[in-house]
Every structure is written in structure tokens, then in C-alpha cells.
XYZ file of C-alpha atoms in Angstrom:
380
model
C 17.709 45.749 -53.193
C 13.958 46.940 -54.101
C 12.595 47.451 -57.747
C 12.111 51.211 -57.803
C 11.140 51.615 -61.980
C 10.329 49.334 -65.063
C 10.326 49.764 -69.021
C 8.938 47.351 -71.177
C 8.702 47.751 -74.743
C 7.660 45.668 -77.792
C 6.335 43.098 -75.481
C 2.152 42.106 -77.309
C 0.412 44.738 -76.062
C 2.812 47.028 -74.479
C 4.316 49.299 -76.960
C 6.004 50.909 -74.821
C 5.388 52.202 -71.206
C 7.934 53.415 -67.997
C 6.638 53.316 -64.728
C 7.466 53.625 -60.754
C 7.139 50.383 -58.149
C 6.437 50.792 -54.575
C 6.646 48.622 -52.040
C 3.151 48.121 -52.699
C 2.433 47.431 -56.488
C -1.889 46.564 -57.131
C -2.298 46.985 -60.891
C -6.459 46.221 -61.786
C -7.914 45.677 -65.077
C -10.330 43.783 -66.883
C -10.103 41.104 -69.118
C -7.722 41.971 -72.274
C -6.471 45.059 -70.997
C -2.752 43.448 -71.069
C -2.431 43.776 -67.099
C -1.413 39.776 -67.509
C 1.462 41.180 -69.692
C 2.995 43.316 -67.597
C 3.200 40.696 -64.533
C 4.789 38.495 -67.375
C 7.083 41.201 -68.933
C 8.703 41.226 -65.097
C 8.346 37.571 -64.980
C 10.988 37.498 -67.857
C 13.505 40.325 -66.366
C 13.599 36.991 -64.161
C 14.628 35.243 -66.805
C 17.634 36.969 -67.645
C 19.230 36.777 -64.433
C 18.535 32.935 -64.475
C 20.206 32.580 -67.493
C 16.746 31.183 -68.252
C 15.667 33.935 -70.595
C 15.638 31.755 -74.181
C 14.107 29.096 -72.557
C 10.994 31.159 -71.420
C 10.443 33.004 -74.701
C 10.204 29.490 -76.056
C 7.870 28.272 -73.619
C 5.753 32.058 -74.204
C 4.861 30.426 -77.560
C 8.204 32.507 -79.204
C 9.610 35.686 -80.011
C 7.097 35.938 -82.637
C 4.303 35.772 -80.423
C 5.784 37.890 -77.676
C 6.200 41.194 -79.964
C 4.291 44.138 -79.897
C 1.180 43.442 -81.968
C 0.079 46.565 -82.850
C 1.766 48.699 -85.775
C 5.130 49.099 -86.048
C 7.155 51.928 -88.332
C 8.833 50.510 -91.355
C 12.312 51.273 -89.984
C 11.666 50.235 -86.291
C 13.124 46.837 -85.610
C 11.309 43.743 -84.040
C 12.487 44.159 -80.618
C 11.651 43.357 -76.797
C 13.027 46.164 -74.274
C 13.114 44.894 -70.560
C 15.159 47.469 -68.289
C 14.633 47.628 -64.233
C 16.214 50.236 -61.739
C 16.234 48.711 -58.290
C 18.058 51.196 -55.117
C 19.235 49.784 -51.495
C 15.955 51.435 -50.311
C 14.943 48.357 -48.144
C 19.006 49.536 -46.097
C 17.590 52.989 -45.486
C 21.104 54.618 -47.435
C 22.146 57.649 -48.250
C 23.916 59.667 -50.307
C 27.255 58.062 -51.744
C 26.147 55.155 -50.074
C 23.050 54.343 -52.312
C 23.444 51.506 -54.525
C 20.895 52.180 -57.311
C 21.753 49.708 -60.277
C 19.463 49.885 -63.456
C 19.283 46.404 -65.896
C 18.440 46.485 -69.300
C 18.099 43.680 -71.927
C 17.375 43.653 -75.371
C 16.368 40.857 -77.365
C 15.113 40.492 -81.745
C 15.182 37.855 -84.142
C 18.942 36.264 -85.036
C 20.727 36.747 -87.495
C 21.077 34.021 -90.251
C 24.273 34.844 -91.295
C 26.122 35.030 -88.052
C 23.952 34.050 -85.261
C 24.715 30.175 -83.592
C 20.456 30.553 -83.229
C 17.505 28.738 -84.001
C 14.907 31.305 -86.349
C 12.466 31.504 -84.334
C 15.210 32.002 -81.155
C 14.795 35.152 -78.929
C 18.469 36.524 -79.122
C 19.988 39.001 -76.881
C 20.941 41.803 -79.124
C 22.265 44.248 -76.485
C 22.255 44.056 -72.435
C 24.007 46.852 -69.568
C 23.903 46.902 -66.390
C 24.318 50.993 -64.923
C 24.770 51.826 -61.042
C 24.147 54.796 -59.816
C 26.139 55.974 -56.012
C 25.574 59.441 -55.045
C 25.590 61.740 -58.224
C 28.354 59.273 -60.121
C 27.824 56.994 -62.591
C 29.587 53.693 -63.660
C 28.964 50.794 -66.154
C 29.483 47.667 -64.748
C 28.222 45.632 -67.090
C 28.219 45.905 -71.377
C 27.016 43.390 -74.100
C 26.787 43.630 -77.709
C 26.218 40.612 -79.679
C 28.422 37.520 -78.761
C 31.037 40.467 -76.989
C 30.692 41.507 -73.118
C 33.090 43.144 -70.928
C 32.483 43.555 -67.276
C 33.991 46.230 -64.225
C 35.763 43.655 -61.965
C 36.056 44.319 -58.379
C 39.573 46.064 -58.707
C 37.354 48.606 -61.043
C 38.621 47.195 -64.357
C 37.106 46.636 -68.046
C 37.558 42.873 -68.534
C 36.403 41.125 -71.591
C 34.197 37.921 -70.903
C 36.905 35.070 -72.144
C 34.275 33.261 -74.022
C 31.537 34.648 -76.303
C 28.018 34.357 -75.590
C 25.720 32.283 -77.818
C 23.229 34.600 -78.464
C 20.477 32.994 -76.711
C 22.884 33.834 -73.200
C 22.445 36.295 -71.399
C 25.573 38.210 -69.262
C 23.804 39.067 -66.212
C 23.821 35.050 -65.807
C 27.293 34.359 -67.175
C 29.924 37.463 -65.242
C 30.253 35.297 -61.936
C 32.806 35.341 -59.144
C 34.403 38.417 -57.002
C 32.607 40.796 -59.101
C 29.784 41.946 -56.038
C 27.752 44.595 -57.669
C 27.142 42.393 -60.869
C 26.225 39.125 -58.153
C 24.416 41.351 -56.175
C 22.470 42.246 -58.584
C 21.939 38.919 -60.035
C 21.224 37.813 -56.985
C 18.280 39.627 -55.737
C 16.578 39.450 -59.486
C 16.753 36.126 -59.375
C 15.366 35.479 -56.273
C 11.781 37.271 -57.219
C 8.958 34.539 -56.701
C 6.203 34.488 -58.987
C 2.384 32.961 -58.109
C 0.189 32.932 -61.044
C -2.592 30.779 -59.229
C -2.023 27.077 -58.391
C -2.950 23.769 -59.608
C -5.776 22.287 -57.326
C -7.610 19.617 -58.827
C -7.177 15.939 -57.888
C -3.206 15.600 -58.977
C -2.167 19.042 -57.884
C 1.116 19.547 -55.640
C -0.552 21.175 -52.937
C -2.709 17.998 -52.293
C 0.352 16.010 -52.128
C 2.728 15.424 -49.109
C 5.834 17.123 -49.130
C 9.050 16.079 -48.013
C 10.472 16.536 -44.606
C 12.548 19.581 -45.583
C 12.862 22.577 -43.871
C 11.202 24.668 -46.369
C 12.146 28.703 -46.051
C 9.673 30.086 -48.952
C 7.070 28.482 -51.223
C 8.085 26.647 -54.464
C 6.789 28.251 -57.498
C 4.054 25.164 -58.032
C 3.284 25.233 -54.119
C 4.935 21.586 -54.242
C 6.289 22.040 -50.590
C 3.030 23.971 -49.589
C 3.058 21.449 -46.442
C 6.722 21.478 -45.802
C 6.231 25.443 -45.717
C 3.732 24.798 -43.022
C 5.564 22.658 -41.165
C 8.433 24.413 -40.833
C 6.630 27.756 -38.995
C 5.204 25.588 -37.091
C 7.915 22.994 -35.433
C 11.325 24.519 -36.979
C 11.065 28.508 -36.740
C 7.598 27.243 -33.796
C 6.287 30.779 -33.904
C 3.071 30.332 -36.173
C 1.128 33.596 -34.772
C 0.575 35.203 -38.745
C -0.449 31.457 -39.846
C -2.962 31.153 -37.231
C -4.567 34.498 -37.290
C -4.681 34.016 -41.129
C -6.882 31.106 -40.798
C -9.240 32.628 -38.404
C -9.435 35.357 -40.299
C -10.549 33.606 -43.439
C -12.588 30.299 -42.089
C -13.723 31.143 -38.015
C -13.607 28.536 -35.638
C -11.460 26.533 -37.946
C -7.852 24.839 -37.126
C -5.118 24.008 -39.337
C -2.940 20.729 -37.948
C 0.682 20.649 -39.160
C 1.611 17.702 -37.766
C 5.711 16.833 -36.509
C 6.987 15.046 -39.761
C 8.582 11.985 -40.395
C 9.460 11.238 -43.551
C 6.736 13.508 -45.418
C 4.916 16.620 -44.388
C 1.271 16.772 -44.422
C -1.215 19.057 -42.813
C -5.043 18.958 -42.375
C -8.331 21.562 -41.799
C -10.543 20.998 -39.284
C -14.577 22.755 -39.694
C -16.755 24.453 -36.546
C -19.415 22.797 -37.616
C -18.061 19.176 -38.138
C -15.513 19.641 -35.138
C -14.462 15.907 -34.351
C -13.689 15.403 -38.289
C -9.888 16.612 -39.811
C -9.719 16.976 -43.846
C -6.475 16.302 -45.458
C -5.154 18.282 -48.073
C -6.967 15.714 -50.736
C -10.334 16.802 -49.545
C -10.115 20.411 -49.455
C -12.198 22.455 -51.979
C -10.179 24.735 -54.209
C -11.169 27.616 -52.427
C -9.815 26.512 -49.390
C -6.318 25.229 -50.947
C -6.109 27.890 -53.019
C -6.009 30.590 -50.060
C -3.854 28.134 -47.692
C -1.273 28.476 -51.003
C -1.792 32.644 -50.965
C -0.375 31.704 -46.972
C 2.289 29.817 -47.735
C 3.252 32.012 -50.065
C 2.838 35.567 -48.097
C 3.473 34.324 -45.245
C 6.381 31.654 -45.293
C 9.750 31.464 -42.703
C 11.685 33.546 -45.170
C 10.089 35.640 -48.099
C 12.295 36.394 -51.288
C 12.615 40.441 -52.088
C 9.573 40.859 -54.269
C 6.485 38.409 -54.563
C 4.315 38.919 -57.772
C 1.099 37.651 -57.708
C -0.681 37.103 -60.861
C -5.412 36.958 -60.732
C -4.513 35.564 -56.887
C -9.057 35.861 -56.483
C -8.845 32.561 -58.470
C -11.323 30.105 -57.399
C -11.561 32.435 -53.764
C -14.899 33.157 -52.576
C -15.019 37.311 -52.575
C -16.199 37.059 -48.779
C -12.300 35.803 -48.543
C -11.014 38.064 -50.007
C -10.513 41.270 -47.350
C -8.861 37.899 -45.185
C -6.212 37.804 -48.625
C -5.641 41.825 -48.645
C -4.918 41.745 -44.633
C -2.153 38.882 -45.604
C -0.612 40.777 -48.454
C -0.239 44.197 -46.273
C 1.234 42.156 -43.624
C 3.633 40.573 -46.161
C 4.343 44.199 -47.712
C 5.791 44.524 -44.537
C 8.351 41.663 -45.227
C 8.864 42.068 -49.136
C 7.943 44.506 -51.956
C 4.697 42.482 -53.397
C 3.078 43.459 -57.025
C -0.412 42.267 -57.362
C -2.500 42.123 -60.583
C -6.204 41.285 -59.960
C -9.521 41.802 -61.827
C -11.486 41.910 -58.595
C -11.808 45.299 -57.615
C -13.164 43.985 -54.211
C -9.571 42.946 -53.476
C -8.146 45.961 -54.888
C -10.558 48.256 -52.614
C -9.714 46.112 -50.039
C -6.159 46.815 -49.763
C -6.635 50.157 -50.638
C -8.773 49.659 -47.415
C -5.983 48.404 -45.312
C -2.795 50.033 -46.836
C -3.790 53.172 -48.268
C -2.174 52.242 -51.386
C -4.256 53.025 -54.584
C -4.432 50.411 -56.993
C -3.261 51.718 -60.649
C -6.064 51.058 -63.364
C -5.079 49.194 -66.092
C -6.521 50.171 -69.395
C -6.251 50.455 -73.008
C -4.917 54.207 -74.979
C -4.467 54.087 -78.462
C -4.536 50.390 -78.551
C -1.633 49.691 -76.405
C -1.627 48.652 -72.542
C -1.203 51.548 -70.582
C -1.861 52.390 -66.597
C -4.602 55.064 -65.956
C -2.963 58.567 -64.314
C 0.341 57.792 -66.010
C 2.231 60.381 -67.851
C 4.701 60.521 -70.737
C 7.816 60.442 -68.243
C 7.077 57.939 -66.449
C 5.759 59.004 -63.201
C 1.632 59.585 -62.255
C -0.014 62.775 -61.937
C -1.171 61.907 -58.182
C 1.736 60.668 -56.621
């Protein structure tokens, strides 16, 4: 299932926005316009699927710091609304076979009298999952406060036996023989977000990884060496990886020895052919680029990869090569790129034909240039 639309309301600089998402989406803008807020909001949707939404909100500073920062009407309740629509676009289904679920969640402050939650904790107010098949809509899951019901595999509505805590999501709680709910939860929970990689001396990227088959890169890049070893020795096919190395660092070679207890890698450059540089010795920019290759060229890609400012620490000369790697990954996965680099955005446009979307401020709120009030781009 691919992500086709997202609606965000009441989140930091985002008053309310709805826009379509493509196989490759590129959002570009200056600092301070709120482009990272779009990325972070999508990250919260994943946290709802994994059952970690309250923790993710707390980690971002608590609900009070996440809610819309602008003016609000007197009767408006302080709510954070997230909604995503998925579609079975990658399976090529048509007609009544199309599987198009919409997941929506609203969070707000707890009721001090009735809710089992801390004062600043995000409480789930409303939650729903609706399935569209052909021209028919079916409610699969609905939650109001602590009570929730879901539709089982026989199509019957069933009440969730245990009442939910204010911080628990129904999407994460409803598990078992409910294929549609399980499919949506699994898809969203499988999304991967990469917001830069640490490259300091203690960075996980610079340390050997356990010799365990690694089909995809961890969020912190801690299994990068294992990802490379999996491509080179388990899959025994690293053509794309080797081509990307040659494209970015002409004449260089990535050495990935057969792991023993740990997996490791080193780089050899043409100006010093007799000297291999281990991960601990590589420059920040080179290590960052290698981590992006691990994220985008791994053995198995998640259904969606979101990159926030992947150009960080990279020399501008590397951005066209990065654009080609992103384009290659978009053949296997849905890619969401948030960047302030016009060079990278233009390189992606030249490589794929995908038009970058400019993130702007409109009436004091985050908006996308060319987006109308119906949630469609005027040039689509």
C-alpha cells in the first residue's frame, strides 16, 4: 500500500493542510517555513501505528509545544489532527479490488476528572479507520475516548474488551485475525524515517556492527556495516552499491570483508591506493553519504522512506549522485524528501521529472506553493 494523501491540522506551524503524496515527493524550502514539521507529523502517524504516540509527543516537548502556535478562535479546541489515506497502488488493483483505507487520529489534553493521564500527556480523543473498496466505504475501527470497536474478519462489529488508556492507540491495540486492520498497521509501522546521522567519533556508524543479516538500515545507522555485508555476501549482488560509490567517488572502492563476529567496511581512494580507511577514519560527509546509500540501497526497502535534509554534511558536488540514488530507490519504495537544498531538488527534478514542491508561509502558516484549498496542486 502506498501513501496517497496526508492531512495535518493543529501541529506547530501547520494550521491545516491536506496534500497528495506521490511515489517520489520532494519538499524544498528555506529554514523556518515549517518543512520539518510536515516530516515530523508523518513520523507521529507511524508512532500511532506502533503504539508509541504518547511517547513520541513527549519526546518532541509535550503536547503544549506541539499544538498550533498561531491564533485560535475562542470555541476551537486545542487538537492535533493527523489523517493519511493509503491505496493499493503498487499492486495494480482495479475496481472493487482496490484497497484504500483512511486512518485518522485526533489528540488533545486529558480531562483531569475522568482521564487516566498526566496533565501534559497527549490523549487520544478520536480515532478511526475507514476502508474504501470500489464505491463503498466500510468503517473498520472507531474509538471515542476510552471505548473502541472494530470489525472482525466476519464483518461483525466487536467492542474492544479492555478500555484503552488515554495514551493508547486503537490501531496498535487491535490485533489478531483482522486482516485489513493488521495490514494498515503493519504498513504504517514499517515506514522508515532518517533525519541525519551522527558522524561524531562515538557515532554508531563508526563502530562495527554485529554479524547479523540486515535487510534494511536502522534509524540511527548502527547496522550499516551489516547492511553492506548483507548485500555483498548474502545477496551476492552489490551492483547498485558499487555503481553509487563510483558515481560519488570516482576510482574509490568500498571493501566489505566477510564478517566473523562483527561486520565492518573500509574505503580505498585512488590518490592513496595502498591505504584503506576504516569507518572511524572517514570524513563526516563521506560517512553520511555511505549511510544514505545503506538506507536507500539495502536488500529490502520499507514501503516508505522519509529523508529530512539528507544533504547535511555533504559537499554540493555529491548531490547529483545522491539524487540518482534516490531515483533508484523510488523504483522500489515510496520516497519522501524534505530539503532546503535547491541543488538537490533540481537534481531530483532533472533525474526523475518530479516537480519539487516549495514549502512557504501563507497567512502565517506552513503551506505548499501551488496547493489550492481542495488539497490539489494547480499544475497536476
